[in-house]
PDB file of C-alpha atoms in Angstrom:
ATOM      1  CA  ALA A   1      82.157  47.240  84.813  1.00 67.00           C
ATOM      2  CA  ALA A   2      83.564  49.159  81.867  1.00 77.00           C
ATOM      3  CA  GLY A   3      87.028  48.161  80.790  1.00 90.00           C
ATOM      4  CA  VAL A   4      89.762  49.594  78.639  1.00 95.00           C
ATOM      5  CA  ILE A   5      88.830  49.496  74.968  1.00 96.00           C
ATOM      6  CA  GLN A   6      91.351  49.217  72.184  1.00 97.00           C
ATOM      7  CA  SER A   7      90.766  49.402  68.481  1.00 97.00           C
ATOM      8  CA  PRO A   8      91.354  47.823  66.169  1.00 97.00           C
ATOM      9  CA  ARG A   9      91.950  44.424  67.725  1.00 95.00           C
ATOM     10  CA  HIS A  10      93.911  43.209  64.736  1.00 96.00           C
ATOM     11  CA  LEU A  11      95.769  45.174  62.111  1.00 97.00           C
ATOM     12  CA  ILE A  12      97.800  44.043  59.142  1.00 98.00           C
ATOM     13  CA  LYS A  13     100.059  46.543  57.426  1.00 98.00           C
ATOM     14  CA  GLU A  14     102.879  46.455  54.940  1.00 97.00           C
ATOM     15  CA  LYS A  15     106.375  47.757  55.501  1.00 97.00           C
ATOM     16  CA  ARG A  16     106.683  51.532  55.321  1.00 97.00           C
ATOM     17  CA  GLU A  17     102.956  52.029  55.894  1.00 98.00           C
ATOM     18  CA  THR A  18     101.458  53.908  58.810  1.00 98.00           C
ATOM     19  CA  ALA A  19      99.138  52.689  61.540  1.00 98.00           C
ATOM     20  CA  THR A  20      97.036  54.331  64.205  1.00 98.00           C
ATOM     21  CA  LEU A  21      96.051  52.477  67.358  1.00 98.00           C
ATOM     22  CA  LYS A  22      93.357  53.819  69.648  1.00 98.00           C
ATOM     23  CA  CYS A  23      92.807  53.392  73.351  1.00 98.00           C
ATOM     24  CA  TYR A  24      89.745  54.366  75.363  1.00 97.00           C
ATOM     25  CA  PRO A  25      90.453  54.278  79.102  1.00 96.00           C
ATOM     26  CA  ILE A  26      88.060  53.290  81.831  1.00 94.00           C
ATOM     27  CA  PRO A  27      85.654  56.190  82.473  1.00 93.00           C
ATOM     28  CA  ARG A  28      87.180  58.824  84.791  1.00 88.00           C
ATOM     29  CA  HIS A  29      90.669  57.392  84.407  1.00 90.00           C
ATOM     30  CA  ASP A  30      93.029  60.211  83.470  1.00 89.00           C
ATOM     31  CA  THR A  31      96.251  58.290  82.855  1.00 91.00           C
ATOM     32  CA  VAL A  32      97.070  56.116  79.878  1.00 94.00           C
ATOM     33  CA  TYR A  33     100.078  53.871  79.298  1.00 95.00           C
ATOM     34  CA  TRP A  34     101.199  52.135  76.116  1.00 97.00           C
ATOM     35  CA  TYR A  35     103.173  48.883  76.148  1.00 96.00           C
ATOM     36  CA  GLN A  36     104.580  46.760  73.353  1.00 96.00           C
ATOM     37  CA  GLN A  37     104.826  42.981  73.688  1.00 92.00           C
ATOM     38  CA  GLY A  38     106.834  41.234  71.015  1.00 92.00           C
ATOM     39  CA  PRO A  39     106.402  37.517  70.317  1.00 88.00           C
ATOM     40  CA  GLY A  40     107.460  35.578  73.405  1.00 85.00           C
ATOM     41  CA  GLN A  41     108.574  38.760  75.143  1.00 88.00           C
ATOM     42  CA  ASP A  42     107.509  40.629  78.241  1.00 89.00           C
ATOM     43  CA  PRO A  43     105.596  43.890  77.800  1.00 91.00           C
ATOM     44  CA  GLN A  44     107.847  46.908  77.345  1.00 94.00           C
ATOM     45  CA  PHE A  45     106.725  50.391  78.299  1.00 94.00           C
ATOM     46  CA  LEU A  46     106.500  52.868  75.437  1.00 96.00           C
ATOM     47  CA  ILE A  47     104.913  56.077  76.681  1.00 96.00           C
ATOM     48  CA  SER A  48     102.341  57.433  79.125  1.00 93.00           C
ATOM     49  CA  PHE A  49     100.064  60.421  79.481  1.00 94.00           C
ATOM     50  CA  TYR A  50      98.465  62.118  82.444  1.00 90.00           C
ATOM     51  CA  GLU A  51      95.855  64.799  81.937  1.00 90.00           C
ATOM     52  CA  LYS A  52      96.729  65.036  78.239  1.00 92.00           C
ATOM     53  CA  MET A  53     100.412  65.659  78.927  1.00 92.00           C
ATOM     54  CA  GLN A  54     103.194  63.164  78.362  1.00 92.00           C
ATOM     55  CA  SER A  55     104.206  61.911  81.795  1.00 89.00           C
ATOM     56  CA  ASP A  56     106.905  59.377  80.944  1.00 89.00           C
ATOM     57  CA  LYS A  57     108.685  57.968  77.941  1.00 91.00           C
ATOM     58  CA  GLY A  58     110.249  54.599  77.457  1.00 91.00           C
ATOM     59  CA  SER A  59     111.714  52.759  74.521  1.00 87.00           C
ATOM     60  CA  ILE A  60     109.474  54.319  71.900  1.00 93.00           C
ATOM     61  CA  PRO A  61     111.009  54.719  68.433  1.00 94.00           C
ATOM     62  CA  ASP A  62     111.122  58.184  66.910  1.00 95.00           C
ATOM     63  CA  ARG A  63     108.837  56.837  64.157  1.00 97.00           C
ATOM     64  CA  PHE A  64     106.078  56.522  66.748  1.00 97.00           C
ATOM     65  CA  SER A  65     104.142  59.353  68.310  1.00 96.00           C
ATOM     66  CA  ALA A  66     101.232  59.441  70.673  1.00 97.00           C
ATOM     67  CA  GLN A  67      98.857  61.836  72.284  1.00 97.00           C
ATOM     68  CA  GLN A  68      95.996  61.959  74.735  1.00 97.00           C
ATOM     69  CA  PHE A  69      92.880  63.898  73.833  1.00 96.00           C
ATOM     70  CA  SER A  70      90.455  65.989  75.870  1.00 95.00           C
ATOM     71  CA  ASP A  71      88.192  62.965  76.408  1.00 94.00           C
ATOM     72  CA  TYR A  72      91.262  61.075  77.714  1.00 95.00           C
ATOM     73  CA  HIS A  73      91.398  58.596  74.883  1.00 97.00           C
ATOM     74  CA  SER A  74      94.825  58.114  73.402  1.00 98.00           C
ATOM     75  CA  GLU A  75      96.195  57.315  69.972  1.00 98.00           C
ATOM     76  CA  LEU A  76      99.505  55.736  69.063  1.00 98.00           C
ATOM     77  CA  ASN A  77     100.654  56.710  65.577  1.00 98.00           C
ATOM     78  CA  MET A  78     103.243  54.509  63.939  1.00 98.00           C
ATOM     79  CA  SER A  79     104.932  55.484  60.690  1.00 97.00           C
ATOM     80  CA  SER A  80     107.422  53.814  58.355  1.00 97.00           C
ATOM     81  CA  LEU A  81     106.458  50.459  59.791  1.00 98.00           C
ATOM     82  CA  GLU A  82     109.115  47.793  60.000  1.00 97.00           C
ATOM     83  CA  LEU A  83     108.799  44.023  60.301  1.00 97.00           C
ATOM     84  CA  GLY A  84     110.095  44.312  63.865  1.00 96.00           C
ATOM     85  CA  ASP A  85     107.097  46.422  64.836  1.00 97.00           C
ATOM     86  CA  SER A  86     104.911  43.325  64.664  1.00 97.00           C
ATOM     87  CA  ALA A  87     103.732  42.909  68.231  1.00 96.00           C
ATOM     88  CA  LEU A  88     100.825  43.101  70.615  1.00 94.00           C
ATOM     89  CA  TYR A  89     100.264  46.685  71.727  1.00 96.00           C
ATOM     90  CA  PHE A  90      98.586  47.090  75.075  1.00 95.00           C
ATOM     91  CA  CYS A  91      97.041  50.161  76.516  1.00 96.00           C
ATOM     92  CA  ALA A  92      96.456  50.479  80.244  1.00 95.00           C
ATOM     93  CA  SER A  93      94.685  53.132  82.248  1.00 93.00           C
ATOM     94  CA  SER A  94      94.713  54.283  85.835  1.00 89.00           C
ATOM     95  CA  LEU A  95      93.418  57.062  88.028  1.00 83.00           C
ATOM     96  CA  GLY A  96      96.692  58.918  88.277  1.00 71.00           C
ATOM     97  CA  SER A  97      95.274  61.956  89.956  1.00 57.00           C
ATOM     98  CA  ARG A  98      94.585  59.831  93.023  1.00 55.00           C
ATOM     99  CA  LYS A  99      98.035  58.268  92.980  1.00 56.00           C
ATOM    100  CA  SER A 100      96.437  54.993  92.032  1.00 56.00           C
ATOM    101  CA  TYR A 101      99.089  52.443  91.352  1.00 65.00           C
ATOM    102  CA  GLU A 102      96.953  49.845  89.676  1.00 81.00           C
ATOM    103  CA  GLN A 103      96.840  49.760  85.901  1.00 88.00           C
ATOM    104  CA  TYR A 104      94.009  48.126  84.035  1.00 90.00           C
ATOM    105  CA  PHE A 105      94.929  46.629  80.709  1.00 93.00           C
ATOM    106  CA  GLY A 106      92.963  46.545  77.508  1.00 94.00           C
ATOM    107  CA  PRO A 107      92.734  43.498  75.229  1.00 92.00           C
ATOM    108  CA  GLY A 108      95.519  44.767  72.995  1.00 94.00           C
ATOM    109  CA  THR A 109      95.929  45.423  69.297  1.00 96.00           C
ATOM    110  CA  ARG A 110      97.834  42.768  67.410  1.00 95.00           C
ATOM    111  CA  LEU A 111      99.812  44.474  64.682  1.00 97.00           C
ATOM    112  CA  THR A 112     101.304  42.387  61.918  1.00 97.00           C
ATOM    113  CA  VAL A 113     103.684  44.049  59.499  1.00 97.00           C
ATOM    114  CA  THR A 114     104.305  42.127  56.275  1.00 96.00           C
TER     115      THR A 114
ATOM    116  CA  ALA B   1     116.847  51.502  87.073  1.00 72.00           C
ATOM    117  CA  GLN B   2     114.221  49.016  88.087  1.00 79.00           C
ATOM    118  CA  SER B   3     114.502  45.430  86.974  1.00 89.00           C
ATOM    119  CA  VAL B   4     112.565  42.251  87.644  1.00 94.00           C
ATOM    120  CA  SER B   5     113.877  38.701  87.468  1.00 94.00           C
ATOM    121  CA  GLN B   6     111.730  35.622  87.134  1.00 95.00           C
ATOM    122  CA  HIS B   7     113.839  32.553  87.578  1.00 87.00           C
ATOM    123  CA  ASN B   8     111.570  29.940  86.058  1.00 87.00           C
ATOM    124  CA  HIS B   9     110.852  30.437  82.385  1.00 91.00           C
ATOM    125  CA  HIS B  10     108.873  27.261  81.915  1.00 95.00           C
ATOM    126  CA  VAL B  11     107.123  25.209  84.579  1.00 97.00           C
ATOM    127  CA  ILE B  12     105.222  21.990  84.005  1.00 97.00           C
ATOM    128  CA  LEU B  13     102.993  20.630  86.762  1.00 97.00           C
ATOM    129  CA  SER B  14     100.305  18.044  87.171  1.00 97.00           C
ATOM    130  CA  GLU B  15      96.897  19.063  88.434  1.00 96.00           C
ATOM    131  CA  ALA B  16      96.712  19.390  92.232  1.00 96.00           C
ATOM    132  CA  ALA B  17     100.443  20.041  92.519  1.00 97.00           C
ATOM    133  CA  SER B  18     101.596  23.085  94.440  1.00 97.00           C
ATOM    134  CA  LEU B  19     103.025  26.066  92.618  1.00 97.00           C
ATOM    135  CA  GLU B  20     105.646  28.603  93.549  1.00 97.00           C
ATOM    136  CA  LEU B  21     107.010  31.077  91.009  1.00 97.00           C
ATOM    137  CA  GLY B  22     109.976  33.171  91.968  1.00 96.00           C
ATOM    138  CA  CYS B  23     110.259  36.927  91.448  1.00 96.00           C
ATOM    139  CA  ASN B  24     113.047  39.228  92.540  1.00 96.00           C
ATOM    140  CA  TYR B  25     113.254  42.918  91.862  1.00 94.00           C
ATOM    141  CA  SER B  26     115.952  45.520  91.923  1.00 91.00           C
ATOM    142  CA  TYR B  27     115.077  49.051  92.926  1.00 81.00           C
ATOM    143  CA  GLY B  28     116.428  51.545  95.401  1.00 73.00           C
ATOM    144  CA  GLY B  29     113.168  52.995  96.606  1.00 79.00           C
ATOM    145  CA  THR B  30     109.726  51.928  97.724  1.00 82.00           C
ATOM    146  CA  VAL B  31     107.879  49.865  95.173  1.00 86.00           C
ATOM    147  CA  ASN B  32     104.511  48.418  94.374  1.00 89.00           C
ATOM    148  CA  LEU B  33     104.488  44.790  93.280  1.00 93.00           C
ATOM    149  CA  PHE B  34     102.109  42.955  90.999  1.00 94.00           C
ATOM    150  CA  TRP B  35     101.490  39.580  89.472  1.00 96.00           C
ATOM    151  CA  TYR B  36      99.660  39.484  86.154  1.00 96.00           C
ATOM    152  CA  VAL B  37      98.400  36.446  84.268  1.00 96.00           C
ATOM    153  CA  GLN B  38      98.039  36.195  80.515  1.00 92.00           C
ATOM    154  CA  TYR B  39      95.952  33.317  79.212  1.00 92.00           C
ATOM    155  CA  PRO B  40      96.684  32.205  75.660  1.00 86.00           C
ATOM    156  CA  GLY B  41      95.665  34.914  73.227  1.00 81.00           C
ATOM    157  CA  GLN B  42      94.307  37.163  75.938  1.00 85.00           C
ATOM    158  CA  HIS B  43      95.282  40.375  77.660  1.00 85.00           C
ATOM    159  CA  LEU B  44      97.015  40.850  80.977  1.00 90.00           C
ATOM    160  CA  GLN B  45      94.843  40.350  84.036  1.00 92.00           C
ATOM    161  CA  LEU B  46      95.803  41.365  87.534  1.00 92.00           C
ATOM    162  CA  LEU B  47      96.147  38.421  89.923  1.00 95.00           C
ATOM    163  CA  LEU B  48      97.226  40.328  92.996  1.00 94.00           C
ATOM    164  CA  LYS B  49      99.110  43.386  94.152  1.00 92.00           C
ATOM    165  CA  TYR B  50     101.134  44.639  97.084  1.00 93.00           C
ATOM    166  CA  PHE B  51     101.281  48.312  98.003  1.00 88.00           C
ATOM    167  CA  SER B  52     101.890  48.259 101.755  1.00 87.00           C
ATOM    168  CA  GLY B  53     100.817  46.521 104.967  1.00 91.00           C
ATOM    169  CA  ASP B  54     100.514  42.776 105.367  1.00 94.00           C
ATOM    170  CA  PRO B  55     103.269  41.235 103.233  1.00 94.00           C
ATOM    171  CA  LEU B  56     101.130  38.193 102.497  1.00 96.00           C
ATOM    172  CA  VAL B  57      98.596  39.160  99.871  1.00 96.00           C
ATOM    173  CA  LYS B  58      95.790  37.068  98.516  1.00 96.00           C
ATOM    174  CA  GLY B  59      94.540  37.408  95.007  1.00 95.00           C
ATOM    175  CA  ILE B  60      91.994  35.901  92.723  1.00 94.00           C
ATOM    176  CA  LYS B  61      91.652  32.230  91.834  1.00 94.00           C
ATOM    177  CA  GLY B  62      93.375  31.029  95.009  1.00 96.00           C
ATOM    178  CA  PHE B  63      96.718  32.700  94.322  1.00 97.00           C
ATOM    179  CA  GLU B  64      98.768  34.406  96.986  1.00 97.00           C
ATOM    180  CA  ALA B  65     102.147  36.094  97.158  1.00 98.00           C
ATOM    181  CA  GLU B  66     104.536  37.038  99.918  1.00 96.00           C
ATOM    182  CA  PHE B  67     106.623  40.191  99.899  1.00 95.00           C
ATOM    183  CA  ILE B  68     109.956  39.660 101.632  1.00 94.00           C
ATOM    184  CA  LYS B  69     111.628  43.045 101.718  1.00 91.00           C
ATOM    185  CA  SER B  70     114.995  41.759 102.904  1.00 92.00           C
ATOM    186  CA  LYS B  71     115.179  39.422  99.926  1.00 94.00           C
ATOM    187  CA  PHE B  72     113.640  41.818  97.389  1.00 94.00           C
ATOM    188  CA  SER B  73     111.278  38.993  96.530  1.00 95.00           C
ATOM    189  CA  PHE B  74     107.600  38.624  95.738  1.00 97.00           C
ATOM    190  CA  ASN B  75     106.975  34.949  95.036  1.00 97.00           C
ATOM    191  CA  LEU B  76     103.644  33.709  93.755  1.00 97.00           C
ATOM    192  CA  ARG B  77     102.082  30.587  95.254  1.00 97.00           C
ATOM    193  CA  LYS B  78      99.072  28.385  94.819  1.00 98.00           C
ATOM    194  CA  PRO B  79      98.507  25.242  96.916  1.00 97.00           C
ATOM    195  CA  SER B  80      96.811  23.216  94.197  1.00 97.00           C
ATOM    196  CA  VAL B  81      96.883  24.138  90.512  1.00 97.00           C
ATOM    197  CA  GLN B  82      94.218  23.349  87.962  1.00 96.00           C
ATOM    198  CA  TRP B  83      94.439  22.754  84.246  1.00 96.00           C
ATOM    199  CA  SER B  84      92.800  26.157  83.751  1.00 95.00           C
ATOM    200  CA  ASP B  85      95.830  27.823  85.364  1.00 97.00           C
ATOM    201  CA  THR B  86      97.827  27.118  82.213  1.00 96.00           C
ATOM    202  CA  ALA B  87      99.009  30.582  81.234  1.00 96.00           C
ATOM    203  CA  GLU B  88     101.949  32.942  81.330  1.00 95.00           C
ATOM    204  CA  TYR B  89     102.612  34.750  84.582  1.00 97.00           C
ATOM    205  CA  PHE B  90     104.350  38.089  84.814  1.00 95.00           C
ATOM    206  CA  CYS B  91     105.751  39.736  87.891  1.00 96.00           C
ATOM    207  CA  ALA B  92     105.861  43.530  87.663  1.00 94.00           C
ATOM    208  CA  VAL B  93     107.007  46.458  89.749  1.00 91.00           C
ATOM    209  CA  ASN B  94     106.541  50.185  89.709  1.00 86.00           C
ATOM    210  CA  SER B  95     107.650  53.043  91.856  1.00 79.00           C
ATOM    211  CA  ASN B  96     105.531  53.988  94.832  1.00 72.00           C
ATOM    212  CA  THR B  97     105.222  57.605  93.714  1.00 68.00           C
ATOM    213  CA  GLY B  98     102.037  57.564  91.700  1.00 54.00           C
ATOM    214  CA  PHE B  99     101.407  56.960  88.050  1.00 55.00           C
ATOM    215  CA  GLN B 100     104.553  55.153  87.069  1.00 80.00           C
ATOM    216  CA  LYS B 101     105.282  52.699  84.312  1.00 87.00           C
ATOM    217  CA  LEU B 102     105.309  49.011  85.091  1.00 91.00           C
ATOM    218  CA  VAL B 103     108.510  47.083  84.635  1.00 92.00           C
ATOM    219  CA  PHE B 104     107.815  43.443  83.876  1.00 94.00           C
ATOM    220  CA  GLY B 105     109.806  40.306  84.355  1.00 94.00           C
ATOM    221  CA  THR B 106     110.358  37.995  81.422  1.00 92.00           C
ATOM    222  CA  GLY B 107     107.423  35.834  82.400  1.00 94.00           C
ATOM    223  CA  THR B 108     106.946  32.220  83.415  1.00 96.00           C
ATOM    224  CA  ARG B 109     105.012  29.931  81.149  1.00 95.00           C
ATOM    225  CA  LEU B 110     103.046  27.442  83.232  1.00 97.00           C
ATOM    226  CA  LEU B 111     101.645  24.278  81.745  1.00 97.00           C
ATOM    227  CA  VAL B 112      99.342  22.216  83.927  1.00 97.00           C
ATOM    228  CA  SER B 113      98.661  18.727  82.676  1.00 94.00           C
ATOM    229  CA  PRO B 114      95.332  17.114  83.537  1.00 88.00           C
TER     230      PRO B 114
END
């Protein structure tokens, strides 16, 4: 079965650079969530989209922005990167239109800021 | 606001020992409950979930969990652990109103010695 795809899997950036993380949900899933997991930490919710509209917002810095496109894939744009942004970024998808509560996680993008 | 507490941060067991990981949540409404496992260097995988009905839920790999509403608990159990169960386990909760963010506990790191 198709799973959530994230690219790139690994990314190394320098401070003050920008990064773009991509997430391709499971086919027909219309809801995408982004989570950030710092070293030794639990995943923290950043932002979510349903049918291309932002549905919820968590602890996402103003330097970050995200959107969901017409094909339901989502991109997380991160600017003015800081050392503290180094983390594993997970994307999850679900079938929100059917009130599906289960989220399927992608493999994550490991971002290292040097 | 929702919150999840996992009491055991690190657990060390020998193979064939029984496992019980505690999880308590705080939320005023109806919730969905999940246990996720994260093997070293890998993404989150769903072990089991509770939405409604029988409070004793069975998941993959011989895991089960019991929802006790009066105690706001959702403890994870396995009668006999294997070395391959070495991983980090996260309890998570979201609101029972559709596509809602997951709130994770801080995780329990399980080490099973052969």
